[in-house]
Short mmCIF file of C-alpha atoms in Angstrom, two decimals:
data_model
loop_
_atom_site.label_atom_id
_atom_site.label_comp_id
_atom_site.label_asym_id
_atom_site.label_seq_id
_atom_site.Cartn_x
_atom_site.Cartn_y
_atom_site.Cartn_z
CA MET A 1 -40.27 -25.60 -96.80
CA ASN A 2 -37.03 -24.72 -98.49
CA ASN A 3 -34.62 -27.62 -98.62
CA GLY A 4 -32.88 -26.55 -101.77
CA SER A 5 -30.40 -23.76 -101.94
CA TYR A 6 -27.98 -24.31 -99.10
CA GLN A 7 -24.89 -26.32 -99.77
CA ALA A 8 -22.83 -27.03 -96.70
CA GLY A 9 -19.73 -26.92 -98.80
CA THR A 10 -16.71 -29.09 -98.45
CA ASP A 11 -14.50 -27.49 -95.88
CA ILE A 12 -11.12 -26.29 -96.99
CA GLU A 13 -8.26 -28.73 -96.60
CA PRO A 14 -6.26 -27.95 -93.46
CA ALA A 15 -3.00 -27.90 -95.41
CA VAL A 16 -4.36 -25.24 -97.74
CA VAL A 17 -5.60 -23.22 -94.77
CA MET A 18 -2.21 -23.42 -93.12
CA ARG A 19 -0.45 -22.24 -96.25
CA ALA A 20 -2.90 -19.39 -96.65
CA ARG A 21 -2.36 -18.37 -93.03
CA SER A 22 1.36 -18.27 -93.68
CA GLY A 23 0.94 -15.84 -96.54
CA ASP A 24 0.79 -18.20 -99.51
CA ASP A 25 -1.34 -16.23 -101.96
CA ASP A 26 -1.80 -19.21 -104.26
CA ALA A 27 -3.32 -21.14 -101.38
CA PHE A 28 -5.66 -18.29 -100.59
CA ARG A 29 -6.65 -18.01 -104.23
CA ALA A 30 -7.50 -21.70 -104.18
CA ILE A 31 -9.81 -21.07 -101.22
CA VAL A 32 -11.49 -18.25 -103.12
CA GLU A 33 -12.00 -20.37 -106.21
CA GLN A 34 -13.33 -23.30 -104.23
CA SER A 35 -15.85 -21.19 -102.33
CA SER A 36 -16.76 -18.28 -104.59
CA HIS A 37 -19.75 -19.83 -106.32
CA ARG A 38 -21.46 -20.76 -103.09
CA ILE A 39 -20.63 -17.49 -101.32
CA HIS A 40 -21.60 -15.33 -104.25
CA ALA A 41 -24.90 -17.18 -104.67
CA ALA A 42 -25.78 -16.70 -101.01
CA ALA A 43 -24.93 -13.00 -101.21
CA TRP A 44 -27.08 -12.67 -104.31
CA ARG A 45 -30.10 -14.39 -102.80
CA ILE A 46 -30.02 -12.05 -99.80
CA THR A 47 -29.15 -8.75 -101.47
CA GLY A 48 -31.14 -9.37 -104.63
CA ASN A 49 -28.73 -7.83 -107.12
CA ALA A 50 -25.47 -8.69 -108.81
CA GLU A 51 -23.47 -5.61 -107.82
CA ASP A 52 -24.15 -5.83 -104.09
CA ALA A 53 -23.59 -9.59 -104.23
CA ARG A 54 -20.18 -9.08 -105.81
CA ASP A 55 -19.22 -6.48 -103.17
CA VAL A 56 -20.45 -8.57 -100.25
CA ALA A 57 -18.76 -11.73 -101.51
CA GLN A 58 -15.51 -9.91 -102.17
CA ASP A 59 -15.57 -8.31 -98.72
CA ALA A 60 -16.17 -11.68 -97.11
CA PHE A 61 -13.03 -13.09 -98.69
CA VAL A 62 -11.02 -10.01 -97.74
CA ARG A 63 -12.17 -10.48 -94.16
CA LEU A 64 -11.26 -14.14 -94.36
CA TYR A 65 -7.77 -13.18 -95.45
CA SER A 66 -7.35 -10.93 -92.40
CA ALA A 67 -8.90 -13.45 -90.05
CA LEU A 68 -6.62 -16.23 -91.26
CA ARG A 69 -3.55 -14.07 -90.87
CA ASP A 70 -4.37 -12.87 -87.36
CA GLY A 71 -5.60 -16.25 -86.17
CA THR A 72 -9.22 -15.31 -85.57
CA VAL A 73 -10.31 -18.33 -87.60
CA SER A 74 -8.40 -21.53 -88.15
CA ASP A 75 -10.96 -24.26 -88.81
CA ASN A 76 -14.54 -24.68 -89.98
CA ILE A 77 -13.60 -22.08 -92.58
CA ALA A 78 -16.60 -22.78 -94.79
CA ALA A 79 -19.09 -22.11 -91.97
CA TRP A 80 -17.22 -18.97 -90.87
CA LEU A 81 -17.12 -17.59 -94.39
CA TYR A 82 -20.76 -18.35 -94.95
CA ARG A 83 -21.82 -16.66 -91.71
CA VAL A 84 -19.78 -13.54 -92.50
CA THR A 85 -21.36 -13.42 -95.95
CA VAL A 86 -24.92 -13.79 -94.65
CA ASN A 87 -24.41 -11.09 -92.03
CA ALA A 88 -22.79 -8.69 -94.47
CA ALA A 89 -25.52 -9.27 -97.03
CA ILE A 90 -28.23 -8.62 -94.45
CA ASP A 91 -26.40 -5.46 -93.38
CA ARG A 92 -26.18 -4.32 -96.99
CA ARG A 93 -29.87 -4.94 -97.44
CA ARG A 94 -30.62 -3.11 -94.21
CA THR A 95 -28.56 -0.02 -95.02
CA GLY A 96 -29.55 0.09 -98.67
CA SER A 97 -27.91 -0.87 -101.92
CA ARG A 98 -25.18 1.36 -103.29
CA TYR A 99 -26.42 0.75 -106.80
CA PRO A 100 -29.45 1.91 -108.77
CA HIS A 101 -32.60 -0.06 -108.12
CA THR A 102 -32.96 -3.07 -110.39
CA THR A 103 -35.44 -2.86 -113.21
CA LEU A 104 -37.59 -5.49 -114.80
CA ASP A 105 -34.72 -6.22 -117.19
CA ASP A 106 -32.69 -7.33 -114.20
CA ALA A 107 -35.39 -9.65 -112.86
CA PRO A 108 -33.84 -13.07 -112.44
CA GLU A 109 -34.87 -16.20 -114.22
CA GLN A 110 -37.44 -18.14 -112.25
CA THR A 111 -37.60 -21.89 -112.08
CA ALA A 112 -40.81 -23.74 -111.52
CA GLY A 113 -41.53 -25.04 -108.08
CA LYS A 114 -42.85 -24.01 -104.75
CA GLY A 115 -43.34 -20.41 -103.90
CA SER A 116 -44.61 -19.47 -107.36
CA ARG A 117 -47.90 -18.07 -106.16
CA PRO A 118 -47.45 -14.55 -107.65
CA ASP A 119 -48.12 -15.22 -111.24
CA THR A 120 -45.81 -13.12 -113.36
CA VAL A 121 -42.06 -12.70 -113.36
CA THR A 122 -42.54 -9.10 -112.26
CA GLU A 123 -44.81 -10.05 -109.39
CA ARG A 124 -42.46 -12.79 -108.21
CA HIS A 125 -39.48 -10.45 -108.40
CA GLU A 126 -41.32 -7.76 -106.48
CA THR A 127 -42.43 -10.28 -103.89
CA ALA A 128 -38.89 -11.54 -103.51
CA GLU A 129 -37.73 -7.98 -102.91
CA ILE A 130 -40.44 -7.50 -100.29
CA ILE A 131 -39.35 -10.63 -98.43
CA ARG A 132 -35.69 -9.60 -98.62
CA SER A 133 -36.47 -6.16 -97.19
CA LEU A 134 -38.69 -7.46 -94.42
CA ALA A 135 -36.17 -10.13 -93.46
CA ALA A 136 -33.52 -7.43 -93.11
CA GLU A 137 -35.80 -5.50 -90.74
CA LEU A 138 -35.97 -8.36 -88.28
CA PRO A 139 -33.80 -8.20 -85.15
CA GLY A 140 -30.25 -9.54 -85.61
CA LYS A 141 -30.43 -13.26 -84.86
CA GLN A 142 -33.99 -13.66 -86.17
CA SER A 143 -32.90 -12.18 -89.47
CA GLU A 144 -29.88 -14.46 -89.70
CA VAL A 145 -31.80 -17.60 -88.85
CA PHE A 146 -34.72 -16.81 -91.16
CA VAL A 147 -32.38 -16.10 -94.06
CA LEU A 148 -30.41 -19.25 -93.44
CA ARG A 149 -33.46 -21.49 -93.07
CA ASP A 150 -36.15 -20.11 -95.30
CA ILE A 151 -34.09 -18.42 -98.02
CA GLU A 152 -30.89 -20.43 -98.02
CA GLY A 153 -32.50 -23.74 -97.09
CA ALA A 154 -30.02 -24.76 -94.39
CA THR A 155 -31.36 -27.22 -91.82
CA VAL A 156 -31.62 -26.37 -88.15
CA PRO A 157 -28.52 -28.43 -87.25
CA GLU A 158 -26.57 -26.79 -90.08
CA ILE A 159 -27.62 -23.35 -88.84
CA GLY A 160 -26.53 -24.28 -85.35
CA ASN A 161 -23.12 -25.16 -86.76
CA ILE A 162 -22.87 -21.99 -88.82
CA LEU A 163 -23.90 -19.68 -86.00
CA GLY A 164 -22.33 -21.63 -83.18
CA CYS A 165 -25.51 -22.01 -81.17
CA ALA A 166 -27.78 -24.78 -79.92
CA GLU A 167 -30.54 -26.13 -82.14
CA ASN A 168 -33.22 -25.11 -79.67
CA THR A 169 -31.92 -21.56 -79.83
CA VAL A 170 -32.13 -21.69 -83.62
CA ARG A 171 -35.75 -22.88 -83.40
CA VAL A 172 -36.69 -20.08 -81.01
CA HIS A 173 -35.28 -17.41 -83.32
CA LEU A 174 -36.80 -19.08 -86.37
CA ALA A 175 -40.29 -19.25 -84.88
CA ARG A 176 -40.14 -15.63 -83.79
CA ALA A 177 -38.89 -14.55 -87.19
CA ARG A 178 -41.70 -16.30 -89.04
CA LEU A 179 -44.31 -14.92 -86.66
CA ALA A 180 -42.91 -11.41 -87.02
CA LEU A 181 -42.87 -11.69 -90.80
CA ARG A 182 -46.47 -12.85 -90.80
CA VAL A 183 -47.46 -9.75 -88.84
CA MET A 184 -45.39 -7.45 -91.06
CA LEU A 185 -46.85 -8.94 -94.22
CA LYS A 186 -50.42 -8.79 -92.96
CA LYS A 187 -49.97 -5.18 -91.98
CA ARG A 188 -48.11 -3.87 -95.02
CA TYR A 189 -48.84 -6.33 -97.81
CA PRO A 190 -52.13 -7.98 -96.89
CA TYR A 191 -52.68 -9.12 -100.47
CA LEU A 192 -49.77 -11.53 -100.02
CA VAL A 193 -51.09 -13.18 -96.85
CA ASN A 194 -54.81 -13.48 -96.66
CA THR A 195 -56.65 -16.45 -95.27
CA GLY A 196 -59.23 -14.70 -93.21
CA SER A 197 -57.50 -15.21 -89.89
CA ASP A 198 -58.59 -12.66 -87.34
CA GLN A 199 -55.38 -12.95 -85.36
CA SER A 200 -52.75 -10.25 -85.77
CA MET B 1 -52.21 -24.02 -74.22
CA ASN B 2 -55.64 -22.31 -74.02
CA GLY B 3 -57.08 -24.98 -76.23
CA HIS B 4 -54.83 -23.91 -79.10
CA ILE B 5 -51.37 -24.71 -80.34
CA GLU B 6 -48.71 -22.20 -79.31
CA GLU B 7 -47.88 -19.80 -82.11
CA GLU B 8 -44.20 -20.72 -82.01
CA ARG B 9 -45.04 -24.38 -82.60
CA LEU B 10 -47.26 -23.51 -85.52
CA ALA B 11 -44.48 -21.35 -86.97
CA LEU B 12 -42.01 -24.22 -86.73
CA TYR B 13 -44.52 -26.74 -88.05
CA ALA B 14 -45.23 -24.53 -91.08
CA GLY B 15 -41.63 -24.90 -92.18
CA GLY B 16 -41.27 -28.56 -91.31
CA ASP B 17 -39.06 -27.81 -88.33
CA LEU B 18 -40.89 -29.62 -85.55
CA PRO B 19 -39.77 -33.05 -84.39
CA GLU B 20 -42.20 -35.67 -85.67
CA GLU B 21 -43.65 -36.48 -82.26
CA GLU B 22 -44.66 -32.83 -81.85
CA ALA B 23 -45.75 -32.46 -85.45
CA VAL B 24 -48.28 -35.26 -84.99
CA VAL B 25 -49.95 -33.35 -82.17
CA VAL B 26 -50.11 -30.19 -84.28
CA ARG B 27 -51.56 -32.02 -87.27
CA GLU B 28 -54.31 -33.60 -85.22
CA HIS B 29 -55.23 -30.33 -83.55
CA VAL B 30 -55.19 -28.25 -86.72
CA ALA B 31 -57.52 -30.74 -88.40
CA ALA B 32 -60.15 -29.83 -85.83
CA CYS B 33 -59.41 -26.17 -85.04
CA ARG B 34 -60.29 -23.49 -87.58
CA GLN B 35 -58.39 -20.75 -85.79
CA CYS B 36 -55.12 -22.66 -85.67
CA ALA B 37 -55.66 -23.88 -89.21
CA ALA B 38 -56.05 -20.30 -90.43
CA MET B 39 -52.93 -19.14 -88.67
CA LEU B 40 -51.01 -22.13 -89.96
CA ALA B 41 -52.12 -21.32 -93.47
CA GLU B 42 -50.75 -17.81 -93.15
CA LEU B 43 -47.47 -19.06 -91.77
CA ALA B 44 -47.24 -21.53 -94.62
CA GLN B 45 -47.68 -18.64 -97.02
CA VAL B 46 -44.74 -16.85 -95.41
CA ASP B 47 -42.72 -19.98 -96.05
CA ASP B 48 -43.96 -20.11 -99.65
CA LEU B 49 -43.07 -16.49 -100.26
CA ALA B 50 -39.55 -17.02 -98.99
CA GLY B 51 -39.35 -19.95 -101.38
CA ILE B 52 -39.67 -17.55 -104.31
CA ILE B 53 -36.16 -16.36 -103.57
CA ALA B 54 -34.90 -19.91 -103.31
CA ASN B 55 -36.24 -20.58 -106.81
CA GLU B 56 -34.47 -17.62 -108.36
CA THR B 57 -31.29 -18.31 -110.32
CA PRO B 58 -28.46 -16.19 -108.92
CA SER B 59 -26.36 -14.09 -111.21
CA PRO B 60 -23.11 -15.86 -112.12
CA VAL B 61 -19.89 -15.19 -110.30
CA PRO B 62 -18.09 -12.40 -112.21
CA ALA B 63 -15.45 -13.76 -114.55
CA ASN B 64 -12.49 -12.08 -112.84
CA PHE B 65 -13.82 -12.40 -109.29
CA SER B 66 -10.78 -14.24 -107.93
CA ASN B 67 -8.43 -11.63 -109.39
CA GLU B 68 -10.49 -8.84 -107.83
CA VAL B 69 -10.30 -10.51 -104.45
CA MET B 70 -6.54 -11.02 -104.74
CA THR B 71 -6.14 -7.35 -105.62
CA ALA B 72 -8.39 -6.26 -102.76
CA ILE B 73 -6.48 -8.21 -100.10
CA LYS B 74 -3.21 -6.52 -100.84
CA PRO B 75 -3.85 -3.35 -98.74
CA THR B 76 -4.72 -5.53 -95.75
CA ALA B 77 -1.39 -7.34 -96.07
CA THR B 78 0.41 -4.20 -94.93
CA VAL B 79 0.08 -2.47 -91.60
CA SER B 80 -1.72 0.85 -91.92
CA LYS B 81 -1.97 3.38 -89.14
CA PRO B 82 -5.45 4.47 -88.20
CA VAL B 83 -6.35 8.11 -88.63
CA GLN B 84 -5.12 10.22 -85.71
CA TRP B 85 -7.57 12.43 -83.89
CA PHE B 86 -7.72 15.40 -81.69
CA GLN B 87 -5.27 16.03 -78.89
CA PHE B 88 -6.55 15.59 -75.40
CA GLY B 89 -3.80 16.33 -72.96
CA ALA B 90 -0.14 15.80 -73.61
CA THR B 91 -0.29 12.03 -73.21
CA TRP B 92 -2.82 11.38 -75.92
CA HIS B 93 -2.59 11.28 -79.66
CA LYS B 94 -1.81 14.41 -81.60
CA VAL B 95 -4.18 16.47 -83.62
CA ALA B 96 -4.98 14.93 -86.95
CA ALA B 97 -4.66 16.33 -90.41
CA ALA B 98 -7.85 16.46 -92.47
CA ALA B 99 -10.05 13.39 -93.03
CA ALA B 100 -11.07 12.36 -89.51
CA ILE B 101 -14.39 11.37 -88.04
CA LEU B 102 -15.61 13.85 -85.44
CA VAL B 103 -18.61 13.35 -83.22
CA THR B 104 -19.96 16.22 -81.18
CA VAL B 105 -21.52 15.77 -77.79
CA PHE B 106 -22.10 18.94 -75.88
CA TRP B 107 -22.39 19.36 -72.17
CA ALA B 108 -25.24 21.82 -71.99
CA GLY B 109 -25.09 22.09 -68.22
CA ARG B 110 -28.80 21.86 -67.74
CA LEU B 111 -30.14 20.40 -64.54
CA SER B 112 -32.18 17.27 -64.80
CA LYS B 113 -35.74 17.42 -63.55
CA ASN B 114 -35.20 14.26 -61.58
CA THR B 115 -31.89 14.87 -59.86
CA PRO B 116 -31.30 18.59 -59.47
CA GLU B 117 -28.41 18.01 -57.07
CA ASP B 118 -26.29 16.26 -59.68
CA MET B 119 -24.26 18.14 -62.20
CA GLN B 120 -26.38 16.80 -64.97
CA ALA B 121 -25.64 17.30 -68.60
CA GLY B 122 -27.95 17.99 -71.42
CA ILE B 123 -26.84 15.89 -74.29
CA GLU B 124 -27.17 17.13 -77.81
CA THR B 125 -25.82 15.66 -80.94
CA GLN B 126 -25.20 17.97 -83.80
CA VAL B 127 -24.68 16.90 -87.35
CA THR B 128 -22.73 19.52 -89.23
CA ALA B 129 -21.19 19.80 -92.64
CA GLU B 130 -19.16 16.74 -93.33
CA PRO B 131 -15.40 16.71 -93.11
CA ALA B 132 -13.51 15.06 -95.93
CA GLY B 133 -12.96 11.40 -96.23
CA VAL B 134 -14.65 9.34 -93.60
CA THR B 135 -18.24 8.41 -93.02
CA VAL B 136 -19.97 6.44 -90.30
CA ASP B 137 -23.10 4.70 -91.52
CA GLY B 138 -23.47 7.42 -94.14
CA ARG B 139 -23.73 10.18 -91.57
CA PHE B 140 -21.02 12.65 -90.71
CA LEU B 141 -20.63 13.39 -87.06
CA ARG B 142 -18.50 15.65 -84.93
CA MET B 143 -17.18 14.84 -81.49
CA LEU B 144 -15.03 17.03 -79.34
CA PRO B 145 -12.94 16.07 -77.51
CA VAL B 146 -12.23 12.53 -78.54
CA MET B 147 -9.43 10.02 -78.61
CA GLY B 148 -8.76 7.42 -81.24
CA PRO B 149 -9.61 5.53 -83.26
CA PHE B 150 -7.43 2.99 -81.53
CA PRO B 151 -6.94 -0.55 -82.76
CA ALA B 152 -8.91 -2.92 -80.56
CA ASP B 153 -6.15 -3.76 -78.13
CA GLU B 154 -4.54 -0.35 -77.86
CA LEU B 155 -7.18 1.55 -75.89
CA PRO B 156 -5.41 3.08 -72.87
CA GLU B 157 -6.19 0.87 -69.91
CA SER B 158 -7.34 3.40 -67.34
CA ALA B 159 -9.31 5.67 -69.64
CA ALA B 160 -12.82 6.26 -68.31
CA GLY B 161 -15.59 7.48 -70.56
CA VAL B 162 -17.87 6.44 -73.37
CA TYR B 163 -16.45 4.29 -76.11
CA ILE B 164 -17.70 3.61 -79.60
CA VAL B 165 -16.60 0.40 -81.28
CA LEU B 166 -16.27 0.62 -85.04
CA TYR B 167 -15.43 -1.81 -87.79
CA ARG B 168 -14.95 -1.45 -91.49
CA PRO B 169 -17.44 -3.43 -93.59
CA GLN B 170 -14.92 -3.05 -96.43
CA PRO B 171 -11.50 -3.43 -94.86
CA ASP B 172 -9.80 -1.52 -97.65
CA ALA B 173 -12.04 1.55 -97.44
CA ASP B 174 -12.18 4.35 -94.85
CA ARG B 175 -15.81 3.69 -94.07
CA TYR B 176 -16.80 2.62 -90.58
CA THR B 177 -19.89 1.17 -89.03
CA VAL B 178 -20.74 1.60 -85.37
CA GLU B 179 -21.24 -1.86 -83.88
CA TYR B 180 -21.28 -1.12 -80.17
CA VAL B 181 -21.43 1.76 -77.70
CA GLY B 182 -20.65 1.41 -74.03
CA GLU B 183 -19.23 3.17 -71.03
CA ARG B 184 -16.32 2.20 -68.85
CA SER B 185 -14.71 3.25 -65.63
CA SER B 186 -10.99 3.53 -65.08
CA GLU B 187 -11.04 0.02 -63.59
CA SER B 188 -12.77 -1.66 -66.51
CA GLY B 189 -11.01 -4.52 -68.25
CA ASN B 190 -10.54 -5.21 -71.94
CA ILE B 191 -13.70 -4.19 -73.75
CA ILE B 192 -13.38 -6.51 -76.74
CA ASP B 193 -13.10 -9.71 -74.74
CA ASP B 194 -16.31 -9.01 -72.84
CA ILE B 195 -18.55 -8.76 -75.87
CA ALA B 196 -18.52 -11.79 -78.18
CA CYS B 197 -20.54 -10.02 -80.85
CA LEU B 198 -17.75 -7.57 -81.70
CA VAL B 199 -15.25 -9.90 -83.34
CA ASP B 200 -18.13 -11.87 -84.84
CA ARG B 201 -19.37 -8.83 -86.72
CA ALA B 202 -16.00 -7.36 -87.62
CA GLY B 203 -14.54 -10.63 -88.79
CA SER B 204 -11.30 -10.17 -86.89
CA ARG B 205 -9.80 -8.12 -84.08
CA ALA B 206 -7.68 -6.31 -86.64
CA ASN B 207 -10.82 -4.81 -88.10
CA ILE B 208 -12.06 -3.37 -84.79
CA PHE B 209 -11.37 0.25 -83.81
CA ILE B 210 -12.37 2.17 -80.73
CA VAL B 211 -13.14 5.84 -80.26
CA LEU B 212 -13.17 7.11 -76.70
CA TYR B 213 -14.98 10.15 -75.40
CA PRO B 214 -13.08 10.71 -72.13
CA MET B 215 -15.18 11.48 -69.08
CA PRO B 216 -12.70 11.03 -66.23
CA ALA B 217 -14.75 12.97 -63.68
CA ALA B 218 -18.20 11.72 -64.60
CA SER B 219 -20.30 9.27 -62.63
CA GLU B 220 -21.38 5.96 -64.06
CA ASP B 221 -24.87 7.36 -64.48
CA GLN B 222 -23.61 10.30 -66.48
CA ARG B 223 -21.48 8.08 -68.73
CA ALA B 224 -24.46 5.79 -69.21
CA ARG B 225 -26.66 8.67 -70.36
CA VAL B 226 -24.16 9.77 -72.97
CA ALA B 227 -23.82 6.17 -74.12
CA GLN B 228 -27.58 5.79 -74.34
CA ALA B 229 -27.88 8.89 -76.52
CA LEU B 230 -25.34 7.44 -78.93
CA ILE B 231 -27.06 4.06 -78.89
CA GLN B 232 -30.37 5.67 -79.78
CA THR B 233 -28.68 7.53 -82.61
CA TYR B 234 -26.77 4.63 -84.12
CA LYS B 235 -28.72 1.58 -82.97
CA PRO B 236 -25.54 -0.52 -82.97
CA TYR B 237 -26.08 -4.19 -83.75
CA CYS B 238 -24.15 -5.47 -80.76
CA ASN B 239 -26.16 -3.33 -78.35
CA SER B 240 -29.36 -5.06 -79.39
CA GLY B 241 -28.86 -7.94 -77.01
CA VAL B 242 -27.96 -10.56 -79.68
#
């Protein structure tokens, strides 16, 4: 299980939010600087490349600016921003990157740990891309929940907070997502999932 | 249970997401059931494969990222008028200049096999050479006649027809994504308030725009068929029942 990547993030101080809502650009910049590492990292893990991650992260902050000004969001900023980022990154993955496909030179550094079953950097990078693509093919909420839990490492309660839904609902979507991915992998990439199970 | 653990429970157990009292039951069963053990192993592999991404080191935040964001927000700080569209009667918006999205839906006038008494419409969508400027999901469409795009709260109240809800994934670019298609009668209320997904996806009401294909004389069934054709074409996220 992935209990690593997700960082809930310290929420933005209410006073800073209020100043940003009132048009204080310095306050908004402070929000960007406080959150950019976390948001950019999430966008990168889902899109799989630096250029799309930059675009998605930038768009998320631009949307935050609008939402603060028109009152759509006023608290729990960190969760709102994170959810917008995850959705936008999944959308970008779903509709296709605007940038040339990454080459082996762009393959990210891998750390040791779980999930290192494919043996080479190339294989692990390719496998990561397969998982990203399949996750983006899942229906809306399943995709969001799978990304948040199994890629980002958020817990079920944290996902409930981010998405604004009950934990049982999160579990339902998560189970369905994992089952769907198992079927997709067995059908299209059987070499990645092969234990001799006869069930499909 | 058919003598086996439900697949959903196995899927949750594989990722460590079952409460302990349920996990104990799964563990005991799997120890004695080859079929469930095999499925669990596959689900655990799915979890492992996702973990590959978690172990990757993301690229660093670009050095001037904050400056780029601050530059990008400036166009949204000013009010910009949406592109004006075709004229439909004297009370609607005037004909646009270039750079407008057009979507074509033709009334072919064919009779339906099922209800020959109705004035049924054949519905065809035609993708033609793209006009300048604006794209919707990468495809250029033509629609005639059409009203809008209106900001979310400016759709005329008694306008009956099929509406397409758009938002801009990049608020500073003239590039729209279809997020919902529906039909409304002249008595329908505010569209945006009825569908929670819309603001969720767009980020804010200010980033929601509505195009209306007026069908003042059509029945609900006829409006629904046009809407369904557009839904099948665009597969809008908020129509998927999320």
